[in-house]
């Protein structure tokens, strides 16, 4: 044996504070080294507990790539656990988002020169997180909803964690699509604030309506606005220029405040 | 005098014109109480109110000496409450361990080591220790029921609300379930719903019979059996006419209701009392 378990390491191991690799190599070493084994408590219950502790850390280390990545970038393991259970973050959802973005980017190229080609992309991008949030929580989307609302953790906190996960992924994908657009200007990023504002508004509405209905209502109003600016002669990109951005910022602030005021409503049942 | 664990006073809940709960009152303390009633009696609605996921329209509700209508007190209740819904729902791609780990986070067990020990403890309590790594979609129906029960035990709750916990368990699992729950009931309050009188007879020191949103009986199981004394008959021949009659194991005909000709009185069981009490609704359930 080239090394032995030193006192500080042993203390941390006994307290269950070593990382998985260290714990495994200590166990391997101890099984072949009588001197170190003698340092361990001679208590079957402790040994049993220590073994299952290592086994459980193996389980945690085998979780999906997203959860491991989240833990590595500093999100705590409990929050990573909550994020991993977000119902909408599945492969089918990623595929739908990518397909929708690809379609609108292609349309923007096909209509090069006409602002309305770009409008299609700009109108769609804010709706992606709105749709994603609709299928991220609630009695229809989440099979474990009943247990979730009955848990002491605040419903709004879980909702915000999930909404943030959906926002980050969809907004991230839409940002990746930006350089693929034909003519790049600041206006092309004008969907970001509407995306945040519309998502927050649909979260608030979700405290009265079901999440799906709330998203449908927001989507309908947004598409109505888009139809108004898409008529020939109007400025097709009006909603995405500086003037309109101030309105979306105000809407975002108001909806955010209302969401906090309505937080209690995310903690009770809402049907079966 | 000490306030009981659960105090329900004139509770009402409507869905449209239907009264799912109609002026329900009772209180609970340590021990195991069975909520017995046919389908649609309002058991699940009652238990959801106690689990703080349903809000009653009328009446007064105190749970663990707190008011579930206030947000901060409701959170305190939820920290001390274990709830097994009738249809709990799962993430099929999670392992049993990961599912419990997730729900343990929701129960505010944020310390990794503490959560790990707690998940292990409840897995072992329901005999699923060797299935920790199995994906839920590969677990049998009975194992899923036990997994759902395990999550209700997280954080060692003082009040356990179990909605039809024995549905889908085979006789062996049912026996182990009784063993577990009777031990739990020694120092905490357990309320379980069922439509099976055997569960009540085997497990509960108190039974509350509900039908159509109302409480019809509240007392010890023996008392429920006694309500049928004088109405249960045994005869050598199948009697003509009304009442429910079936042929029992020793070949005699057992009738509940009016006495058939030439029949003698029999000792009533809990089931007799229950059938007599809820009458048509339960008989429709049997049919
Ligand atoms: N969310 C709901 N919306 C409408 N009706 C409901 C709802 N929940 C329960 N009910 C009705 O209330 C009655 C009692 O149901 P429930 O509490 O599930 O009874 P049990 O659990 O005893 O079978 C039933 O008639 C049921 O259809
Ligand atoms: Mg029910």
Coordinates of C-alpha atoms and ligand atoms in Angstrom, one line a residue:
Chain A
X1 CA 0.0 0.0 0.0
X2 CA 1.5 3.3 -1.1
X3 CA -0.8 5.5 1.1
X4 CA -2.9 5.3 4.1
X5 CA -6.0 7.2 5.1
X6 CA -4.8 10.3 7.1
X7 CA -6.6 11.7 10.1
X8 CA -8.3 14.7 8.5
X9 CA -9.5 12.7 5.5
X10 CA -10.7 9.9 7.8
X11 CA -12.6 12.5 9.9
X12 CA -14.3 13.8 6.8
X13 CA -15.1 10.3 5.6
X14 CA -16.6 9.4 8.9
X15 CA -18.8 12.5 8.8
X16 CA -19.9 11.5 5.2
X17 CA -18.4 14.7 3.8
X18 CA -15.9 13.3 1.3
X19 CA -16.8 13.4 -2.4
X20 CA -17.7 10.2 -4.2
X21 CA -14.3 9.5 -5.7
X22 CA -12.5 9.9 -2.3
X23 CA -15.2 7.8 -0.5
X24 CA -14.8 5.0 -3.1
X25 CA -11.0 4.9 -2.9
X26 CA -11.1 4.9 0.9
X27 CA -13.5 2.0 0.8
X28 CA -11.3 0.2 -1.6
X29 CA -8.2 0.9 0.4
X30 CA -9.8 -0.1 3.7
X31 CA -10.9 -3.4 2.4
X32 CA -7.3 -4.4 1.8
X33 CA -5.5 -2.6 4.7
X34 CA -6.0 -3.8 8.2
X35 CA -4.2 -0.8 9.8
X36 CA -6.7 1.6 8.3
X37 CA -9.7 -0.7 8.9
X38 CA -8.8 -0.6 12.6
X39 CA -9.4 3.1 12.6
X40 CA -13.1 2.7 11.5
X41 CA -15.8 2.2 14.1
X42 CA -16.5 -1.4 14.8
X43 CA -20.3 -0.9 14.6
X44 CA -22.3 -2.9 12.1
X45 CA -25.0 -0.2 11.9
X46 CA -22.4 2.5 11.1
X47 CA -20.8 0.3 8.4
X48 CA -24.2 -0.4 6.9
X49 CA -25.1 3.3 6.9
X50 CA -21.7 4.2 5.4
X51 CA -22.1 1.7 2.6
X52 CA -25.5 2.8 1.6
X53 CA -24.4 6.4 1.8
X54 CA -21.7 5.6 -0.8
X55 CA -24.2 3.7 -2.9
X56 CA -26.6 6.6 -2.8
X57 CA -23.9 9.0 -4.0
X58 CA -23.3 6.7 -6.9
X59 CA -27.0 7.0 -7.7
X60 CA -26.8 10.8 -7.6
X61 CA -23.6 10.8 -9.8
X62 CA -25.5 8.8 -12.5
X63 CA -28.2 11.4 -13.0
X64 CA -28.8 13.1 -16.4
X65 CA -26.3 15.4 -18.0
X66 CA -28.4 18.5 -17.4
X67 CA -28.6 17.9 -13.7
X68 CA -24.9 17.2 -13.4
X69 CA -24.1 20.3 -15.4
X70 CA -26.3 22.4 -13.2
X71 CA -24.6 21.1 -10.1
X72 CA -21.2 21.8 -11.6
X73 CA -22.0 25.4 -12.5
X74 CA -23.0 26.0 -8.8
X75 CA -26.7 25.4 -8.7
X76 CA -27.3 23.5 -5.4
X77 CA -28.3 19.9 -5.6
X78 CA -31.8 20.5 -4.3
X79 CA -32.5 23.1 -7.0
X80 CA -31.0 20.9 -9.7
X81 CA -33.4 18.2 -8.5
X82 CA -36.3 20.5 -8.9
X83 CA -35.2 21.6 -12.3
X84 CA -34.7 18.0 -13.5
X85 CA -38.4 17.3 -12.8
X86 CA -39.7 20.1 -15.0
X87 CA -42.2 18.3 -17.2
X88 CA -41.8 20.3 -20.4
X89 CA -38.0 20.0 -20.6
X90 CA -38.2 16.8 -22.7
X91 CA -36.7 15.9 -26.1
X92 CA -40.1 16.5 -27.8
X93 CA -40.1 20.0 -26.4
X94 CA -36.6 20.8 -27.6
X95 CA -37.4 19.4 -31.0
X96 CA -40.5 21.5 -31.3
X97 CA -38.6 24.7 -30.4
X98 CA -35.8 24.0 -32.9
X99 CA -38.3 23.2 -35.6
X100 CA -40.3 26.4 -35.0
X101 CA -37.2 28.5 -35.0
X102 CA -35.8 26.9 -38.2
X103 CA -39.1 27.5 -39.9
X104 CA -39.2 31.2 -39.1
X105 CA -35.5 31.7 -40.0
X106 CA -36.2 30.1 -43.3
X107 CA -39.3 32.4 -43.8
X108 CA -37.2 35.4 -43.0
X109 CA -34.7 34.4 -45.8
X110 CA -37.5 33.7 -48.2
X111 CA -39.0 37.1 -47.7
X112 CA -35.6 38.9 -47.7
X113 CA -36.1 42.7 -48.0
X114 CA -39.7 42.6 -46.6
X115 CA -39.8 43.3 -42.9
X116 CA -42.7 40.9 -42.5
X117 CA -40.4 38.0 -43.1
X118 CA -38.5 39.0 -40.0
X119 CA -41.8 39.7 -38.2
X120 CA -42.6 36.0 -38.3
X121 CA -39.5 35.2 -36.3
X122 CA -39.9 38.1 -33.9
X123 CA -43.6 37.2 -33.3
X124 CA -42.8 33.6 -32.6
X125 CA -39.8 33.9 -30.3
X126 CA -41.7 35.4 -27.3
X127 CA -44.4 32.7 -27.7
X128 CA -41.9 29.8 -27.2
X129 CA -41.4 30.4 -23.5
X130 CA -45.1 31.2 -23.0
X131 CA -46.0 27.8 -24.4
X132 CA -43.2 26.1 -22.5
X133 CA -44.3 27.5 -19.2
X134 CA -47.9 26.4 -19.9
X135 CA -46.7 22.8 -20.0
X136 CA -44.2 23.1 -17.1
X137 CA -46.7 23.1 -14.2
X138 CA -50.3 22.6 -13.2
X139 CA -52.6 19.6 -12.8
X140 CA -52.6 18.7 -16.5
X141 CA -48.9 19.0 -17.2
X142 CA -47.4 17.7 -14.0
X143 CA -48.4 14.2 -13.0
X144 CA -47.1 14.8 -9.5
X145 CA -49.0 18.2 -9.1
X146 CA -51.1 17.0 -6.2
X147 CA -48.0 16.2 -4.1
X148 CA -46.3 19.3 -5.2
X149 CA -49.0 21.7 -4.0
X150 CA -49.3 19.9 -0.7
X151 CA -45.6 20.3 0.0
X152 CA -44.3 23.0 2.3
X153 CA -42.1 24.5 -0.3
X154 CA -43.7 27.5 -1.8
X155 CA -45.6 26.8 -5.1
X156 CA -44.4 30.1 -6.5
X157 CA -40.8 29.2 -5.9
X158 CA -41.1 25.9 -7.8
X159 CA -43.1 27.7 -10.5
X160 CA -40.4 30.3 -10.9
X161 CA -37.6 27.8 -11.0
X162 CA -39.4 25.9 -13.7
X163 CA -40.3 29.1 -15.6
X164 CA -36.6 30.2 -15.4
X165 CA -35.5 26.8 -16.8
X166 CA -37.9 27.1 -19.7
X167 CA -37.0 30.7 -20.3
X168 CA -33.3 30.1 -20.3
X169 CA -33.5 27.2 -22.7
X170 CA -35.9 28.7 -25.2
X171 CA -34.4 32.2 -25.1
X172 CA -31.0 30.6 -25.4
X173 CA -32.0 28.7 -28.5
X174 CA -33.7 31.7 -30.0
X175 CA -30.5 33.8 -29.4
X176 CA -28.5 31.1 -31.2
X177 CA -30.8 31.5 -34.1
X178 CA -30.3 35.3 -34.3
X179 CA -27.0 35.2 -36.4
X180 CA -28.8 33.0 -38.9
X181 CA -31.3 35.8 -39.8
X182 CA -30.7 37.7 -43.1
X183 CA -30.2 41.3 -41.9
X184 CA -29.0 41.7 -38.3
X185 CA -29.9 44.8 -36.4
X186 CA -30.8 45.7 -32.9
X187 CA -34.4 45.4 -33.7
X188 CA -33.9 41.7 -34.2
X189 CA -33.3 41.4 -30.5
X190 CA -36.5 43.3 -29.8
X191 CA -38.4 40.1 -28.9
X192 CA -36.5 39.6 -25.7
X193 CA -38.4 42.0 -23.5
X194 CA -41.8 40.9 -25.0
X195 CA -40.7 37.3 -24.2
X196 CA -40.1 38.1 -20.6
X197 CA -43.2 40.3 -20.3
X198 CA -45.6 37.8 -21.9
X199 CA -44.2 34.9 -19.9
X200 CA -44.7 36.8 -16.7
X201 CA -48.2 37.9 -17.7
X202 CA -49.2 34.3 -18.4
X203 CA -47.7 33.2 -15.1
X204 CA -49.9 35.7 -13.3
X205 CA -53.0 34.8 -15.3
X206 CA -52.2 31.2 -14.4
X207 CA -53.1 32.1 -10.8
X208 CA -56.7 32.5 -11.8
X209 CA -57.0 30.4 -15.0
X210 CA -55.4 27.1 -15.7
X211 CA -51.8 27.5 -17.0
X212 CA -52.8 26.3 -20.5
X213 CA -55.7 28.8 -20.7
X214 CA -53.5 31.6 -19.4
X215 CA -51.0 30.9 -22.2
X216 CA -53.7 30.6 -24.8
X217 CA -55.1 34.0 -23.8
X218 CA -51.7 35.7 -23.9
X219 CA -50.9 34.1 -27.2
X220 CA -54.2 35.2 -28.7
X221 CA -53.7 38.9 -27.6
X222 CA -50.1 38.9 -28.9
X223 CA -51.0 37.4 -32.2
X224 CA -53.8 40.1 -32.5
X225 CA -51.2 42.8 -31.9
X226 CA -48.9 41.3 -34.5
X227 CA -51.7 41.1 -37.0
X228 CA -52.4 44.8 -36.5
X229 CA -48.8 45.8 -37.4
X230 CA -48.5 43.3 -40.2
X231 CA -51.1 45.0 -42.5
X232 CA -49.5 46.6 -45.6
X233 CA -48.4 50.2 -45.0
X234 CA -47.9 49.8 -41.2
X235 CA -44.4 49.5 -39.7
X236 CA -44.2 45.7 -39.4
X237 CA -41.4 45.9 -36.7
X238 CA -43.1 48.6 -34.6
X239 CA -43.6 46.3 -31.6
X240 CA -39.8 45.6 -31.5
X241 CA -38.5 49.2 -31.7
X242 CA -37.3 51.3 -28.8
X243 CA -40.7 53.0 -28.2
X244 CA -42.6 49.8 -27.7
X245 CA -39.8 48.3 -25.6
X246 CA -40.6 50.8 -22.8
X247 CA -44.1 49.5 -22.7
X248 CA -43.0 45.9 -22.5
X249 CA -40.6 46.8 -19.7
X250 CA -43.5 48.5 -17.8
X251 CA -45.7 45.5 -18.4
X252 CA -43.0 43.1 -17.1
X253 CA -42.7 45.2 -13.9
X254 CA -46.4 45.3 -13.3
X255 CA -46.9 41.6 -14.0
X256 CA -43.9 40.7 -11.7
X257 CA -45.4 42.8 -8.8
X258 CA -48.8 41.2 -9.3
X259 CA -47.2 37.7 -9.4
X260 CA -45.7 38.3 -6.0
X261 CA -49.0 39.5 -4.7
X262 CA -50.8 36.4 -6.0
X263 CA -48.2 33.9 -4.7
X264 CA -50.6 32.2 -2.2
X265 CA -52.8 31.0 -5.0
X266 CA -50.1 28.6 -6.3
X267 CA -50.2 26.6 -3.1
X268 CA -53.7 25.1 -3.3
X269 CA -55.2 22.4 -5.4
X270 CA -56.8 23.6 -8.6
X271 CA -58.9 20.5 -9.5
X272 CA -57.9 17.0 -10.2
Chain B
X1 CA -57.8 20.5 27.8
X2 CA -55.4 19.8 24.9
X3 CA -56.6 20.8 21.4
X4 CA -57.0 17.6 19.3
X5 CA -54.7 17.0 16.2
X6 CA -57.5 17.7 13.8
X7 CA -60.8 19.6 14.5
X8 CA -63.5 19.7 11.8
X9 CA -66.6 21.8 12.4
X10 CA -69.5 22.0 9.9
X11 CA -67.3 21.6 6.9
X12 CA -68.9 22.0 3.5
X13 CA -67.6 21.8 -0.1
X14 CA -69.7 22.1 -3.2
X15 CA -68.9 21.4 -6.8
X16 CA -71.5 23.2 -8.8
X17 CA -74.8 21.9 -7.3
X18 CA -73.3 18.7 -5.9
X19 CA -72.5 18.8 -2.1
X20 CA -69.4 16.7 -1.9
X21 CA -69.1 17.6 1.8
X22 CA -72.2 18.5 3.7
X23 CA -71.8 19.8 7.3
X24 CA -69.1 17.3 8.4
X25 CA -67.8 17.5 11.9
X26 CA -65.4 15.3 13.8
X27 CA -62.0 15.5 15.6
X28 CA -59.0 13.3 15.6
X29 CA -56.2 12.4 17.9
X30 CA -53.4 9.9 18.0
X31 CA -54.4 6.5 16.7
X32 CA -55.7 5.1 13.4
X33 CA -59.1 6.1 12.1
X34 CA -60.8 4.6 9.0
X35 CA -62.9 6.7 6.7
X36 CA -65.3 4.2 5.2
X37 CA -67.8 4.9 2.4
X38 CA -68.9 4.0 -1.2
X39 CA -67.4 5.7 -4.2
X40 CA -68.4 9.3 -4.5
X41 CA -69.1 9.6 -0.7
X42 CA -66.8 12.5 -0.4
X43 CA -63.8 10.7 1.2
X44 CA -61.2 12.1 -1.2
X45 CA -62.6 15.6 -0.9
X46 CA -62.5 15.3 2.9
X47 CA -58.9 14.1 2.9
X48 CA -57.8 16.7 0.4
X49 CA -59.1 19.4 2.7
X50 CA -57.1 17.9 5.5
X51 CA -54.0 17.7 3.3
X52 CA -54.5 21.5 2.7
X53 CA -54.8 21.1 -1.1
X54 CA -58.5 21.6 -1.2
X55 CA -60.2 24.7 0.3
X56 CA -63.6 24.1 2.0
X57 CA -66.4 26.6 1.2
X58 CA -67.9 26.6 4.7
X59 CA -67.0 25.5 8.2
X60 CA -64.0 25.6 10.5
X61 CA -60.9 23.5 10.1
X62 CA -58.0 23.3 12.5
X63 CA -55.1 21.0 11.7
X64 CA -52.2 20.3 14.0
X65 CA -53.5 23.2 16.1
X66 CA -53.2 25.6 13.2
X67 CA -55.5 27.4 10.7
X68 CA -54.9 26.1 7.1
X69 CA -56.5 29.3 5.8
X70 CA -53.5 31.4 6.7
X71 CA -50.5 31.0 4.4
X72 CA -47.8 30.9 7.2
X73 CA -49.7 28.4 9.3
X74 CA -50.5 26.3 6.3
X75 CA -46.8 25.9 5.6
X76 CA -46.3 24.8 9.2
X77 CA -49.0 22.2 8.8
X78 CA -47.5 20.9 5.6
X79 CA -44.1 20.4 7.3
X80 CA -45.8 18.0 9.8
X81 CA -48.1 16.3 7.4
X82 CA -47.8 13.2 5.2
X83 CA -50.3 12.7 2.4
X84 CA -50.9 9.8 0.1
X85 CA -53.3 10.9 -2.7
X86 CA -55.7 8.4 -4.2
X87 CA -53.9 8.9 -7.5
X88 CA -50.4 10.1 -6.6
X89 CA -48.8 10.3 -10.1
X90 CA -45.2 9.6 -10.9
X91 CA -42.4 10.6 -13.2
X92 CA -41.9 7.2 -14.9
X93 CA -38.4 7.9 -16.0
X94 CA -37.2 8.7 -12.4
X95 CA -35.8 5.9 -10.3
X96 CA -37.6 5.2 -7.0
X97 CA -34.7 6.9 -5.2
X98 CA -34.7 10.0 -7.4
X99 CA -38.5 10.4 -7.1
X100 CA -38.3 10.4 -3.3
X101 CA -35.3 12.6 -3.4
X102 CA -37.3 15.2 -5.4
X103 CA -40.2 15.1 -3.0
X104 CA -37.8 15.3 -0.1
X105 CA -36.5 18.6 -1.5
X106 CA -40.1 19.8 -1.8
X107 CA -40.5 18.9 1.9
X108 CA -37.6 21.2 2.6
X109 CA -34.9 18.6 3.4
X110 CA -32.2 20.6 1.7
X111 CA -29.2 19.1 3.4
X112 CA -27.8 16.4 1.1
X113 CA -26.7 14.0 3.9
X114 CA -29.9 14.4 5.8
X115 CA -32.0 13.9 2.7
X116 CA -30.1 10.8 1.7
X117 CA -30.6 9.2 5.1
X118 CA -34.3 10.1 5.0
X119 CA -34.9 8.7 1.5
X120 CA -33.1 5.5 2.6
X121 CA -35.2 5.2 5.7
X122 CA -38.6 5.5 4.0
X123 CA -37.5 3.1 1.2
X124 CA -36.6 0.5 3.8
X125 CA -39.8 1.2 5.7
X126 CA -41.9 0.1 2.7
X127 CA -39.5 -2.8 1.7
X128 CA -38.3 -1.1 -1.4
X129 CA -34.6 -0.7 -0.4
X130 CA -33.5 -3.1 -3.1
X131 CA -35.5 -1.2 -5.8
X132 CA -33.9 2.2 -5.2
X133 CA -32.2 2.2 -8.6
X134 CA -35.2 0.8 -10.6
X135 CA -37.1 3.2 -12.9
X136 CA -40.6 3.8 -11.8
X137 CA -42.0 2.6 -15.1
X138 CA -40.5 -0.8 -14.4
X139 CA -42.1 -1.1 -10.9
X140 CA -45.2 -3.2 -10.5
X141 CA -48.5 -1.6 -9.4
X142 CA -48.0 -2.8 -5.8
X143 CA -44.5 -1.4 -5.7
X144 CA -45.7 2.0 -6.9
X145 CA -48.3 2.1 -4.2
X146 CA -45.6 1.4 -1.7
X147 CA -43.4 4.1 -3.2
X148 CA -46.3 6.5 -2.9
X149 CA -46.7 5.5 0.7
X150 CA -43.0 6.0 1.3
X151 CA -43.1 9.6 0.2
X152 CA -45.9 10.2 2.7
X153 CA -43.5 9.1 5.5
X154 CA -40.7 11.6 4.5
X155 CA -39.8 14.0 7.4
X156 CA -41.6 11.8 9.9
X157 CA -45.0 13.5 9.9
X158 CA -47.3 13.7 13.0
X159 CA -50.4 13.5 10.8
X160 CA -50.8 10.9 8.1
X161 CA -53.6 11.2 5.5
X162 CA -53.8 8.1 3.4
X163 CA -56.4 7.9 0.5
X164 CA -57.2 4.3 -0.3
X165 CA -53.7 3.0 0.7
X166 CA -54.6 -0.7 0.3
X167 CA -56.1 -0.5 -3.2
X168 CA -53.9 -2.6 -5.5
X169 CA -52.0 -4.4 -2.8
X170 CA -52.0 -8.2 -2.8
X171 CA -52.7 -10.1 0.5
X172 CA -49.1 -10.3 1.5
X173 CA -48.4 -6.6 0.9
X174 CA -51.7 -5.8 2.6
X175 CA -50.4 -7.6 5.7
X176 CA -47.1 -5.8 5.7
X177 CA -49.0 -2.5 5.2
X178 CA -51.1 -3.2 8.3
X179 CA -47.9 -4.0 10.2
X180 CA -46.3 -0.7 9.2
X181 CA -49.4 1.5 9.7
X182 CA -50.3 0.1 13.0
X183 CA -46.7 0.8 14.2
X184 CA -47.0 4.4 12.8
X185 CA -50.4 4.9 14.6
X186 CA -48.9 4.2 18.0
X187 CA -47.6 7.8 18.4
X188 CA -49.2 9.8 15.7
X189 CA -52.6 10.5 14.0
X190 CA -53.5 8.4 11.0
X191 CA -56.6 8.9 8.9
X192 CA -57.1 6.4 6.0
X193 CA -59.9 6.1 3.6
X194 CA -61.1 2.8 2.2
X195 CA -64.1 1.1 0.9
X196 CA -63.0 -2.2 2.4
X197 CA -64.4 -3.2 5.8
X198 CA -61.6 -5.7 6.3
X199 CA -59.0 -2.9 6.5
X200 CA -61.2 -1.2 9.2
X201 CA -61.7 -4.4 11.2
X202 CA -58.0 -5.2 11.1
X203 CA -56.4 -1.8 11.7
X204 CA -58.7 1.0 13.0
X205 CA -59.7 1.7 16.5
X206 CA -62.3 4.1 15.2
X207 CA -64.4 4.2 12.0
X208 CA -66.2 7.1 10.4
X209 CA -68.8 6.1 7.8
X210 CA -69.5 8.7 5.1
X211 CA -72.1 8.8 2.3
X212 CA -73.2 11.6 0.0
X213 CA -71.0 14.1 1.9
X214 CA -72.4 13.3 5.3
X215 CA -71.1 11.4 8.4
X216 CA -73.5 8.5 9.1
X217 CA -71.5 6.8 11.9
X218 CA -68.6 7.7 14.1
X219 CA -67.3 5.3 16.7
X220 CA -65.4 2.0 17.3
X221 CA -65.7 -0.7 14.7
X222 CA -67.5 -3.0 17.1
X223 CA -70.1 -0.3 17.5
X224 CA -70.6 -0.2 13.7
X225 CA -71.2 -4.0 13.8
X226 CA -73.7 -3.6 16.7
X227 CA -75.9 -1.2 14.6
X228 CA -76.8 -4.3 12.6
X229 CA -77.7 -6.4 15.6
X230 CA -81.2 -7.8 15.0
X231 CA -81.0 -7.3 11.2
X232 CA -78.8 -10.1 10.2
X233 CA -80.3 -13.6 9.6
X234 CA -79.2 -17.1 8.8
X235 CA -81.4 -19.5 7.0
X236 CA -81.1 -23.0 5.6
X237 CA -83.0 -22.1 2.4
X238 CA -82.6 -19.2 0.0
X239 CA -85.3 -16.8 1.2
X240 CA -87.8 -15.4 -1.3
X241 CA -88.2 -11.6 -1.5
X242 CA -86.1 -8.5 -0.8
X243 CA -82.9 -7.8 1.1
X244 CA -79.4 -8.8 0.2
X245 CA -78.7 -12.5 0.6
X246 CA -75.6 -14.6 -0.1
X247 CA -74.6 -18.1 0.6
X248 CA -71.7 -18.3 3.1
X249 CA -68.9 -20.8 3.5
X250 CA -70.9 -23.3 5.6
X251 CA -73.7 -23.4 3.1
X252 CA -76.2 -21.3 5.0
X253 CA -77.9 -18.2 3.6
X254 CA -77.1 -14.9 5.2
X255 CA -79.6 -12.0 4.8
X256 CA -79.4 -8.4 5.8
X257 CA -82.8 -6.6 6.4
X258 CA -86.2 -8.0 7.1
X259 CA -86.3 -11.5 8.6
X260 CA -87.0 -14.3 6.1
X261 CA -89.3 -17.1 7.2
X262 CA -87.7 -19.7 9.5
X263 CA -84.4 -17.7 9.9
X264 CA -82.5 -17.2 13.1
X265 CA -80.6 -14.1 14.2
X266 CA -76.9 -14.0 13.5
X267 CA -74.0 -12.1 15.1
X268 CA -73.4 -9.0 13.0
X269 CA -70.1 -8.0 11.4
X270 CA -68.7 -4.6 10.6
X271 CA -69.6 -5.3 7.0
X272 CA -73.2 -5.9 8.0
X273 CA -73.4 -2.6 9.8
X274 CA -71.8 -0.8 6.9
X275 CA -74.2 -2.3 4.3
X276 CA -77.2 -1.6 6.4
X277 CA -76.1 2.0 7.0
X278 CA -75.3 3.1 3.5
X279 CA -77.9 0.8 1.9
X280 CA -78.5 1.4 -1.7
X281 CA -75.3 3.2 -2.5
X282 CA -73.1 0.4 -1.1
X283 CA -75.3 -2.3 -2.7
X284 CA -74.8 -0.5 -6.1
X285 CA -71.1 -0.7 -5.3
X286 CA -71.3 -4.4 -4.7
X287 CA -73.2 -5.1 -7.9
Ligands
LIG1 N1 -62.9 18.8 -8.6 C1 -64.1 18.3 -8.7 N2 -65.0 18.8 -9.6 C2 -66.3 18.4 -9.6 N3 -66.8 17.4 -8.9 C3 -65.9 16.8 -8.0 C4 -64.6 17.2 -7.8 N4 -64.0 16.4 -6.9 C5 -64.9 15.6 -6.5 N5 -66.1 15.8 -7.1 C6 -67.4 15.0 -6.9 O1 -67.6 15.0 -5.5 C7 -68.1 13.8 -5.1 C8 -67.3 13.2 -4.0 O2 -66.1 12.7 -4.6 P1 -64.9 12.1 -3.8 O3 -64.5 13.0 -2.7 O4 -63.8 11.8 -4.8 O5 -65.5 10.7 -3.2 P2 -64.8 9.4 -2.8 O6 -63.4 9.6 -2.6 O7 -65.5 9.0 -1.5 O8 -65.1 8.4 -3.8 C9 -68.2 12.9 -6.3 O9 -69.5 13.0 -6.8 C10 -67.3 13.6 -7.3 O10 -67.7 13.4 -8.6
LIG2 MG1 -61.8 8.7 -3.4

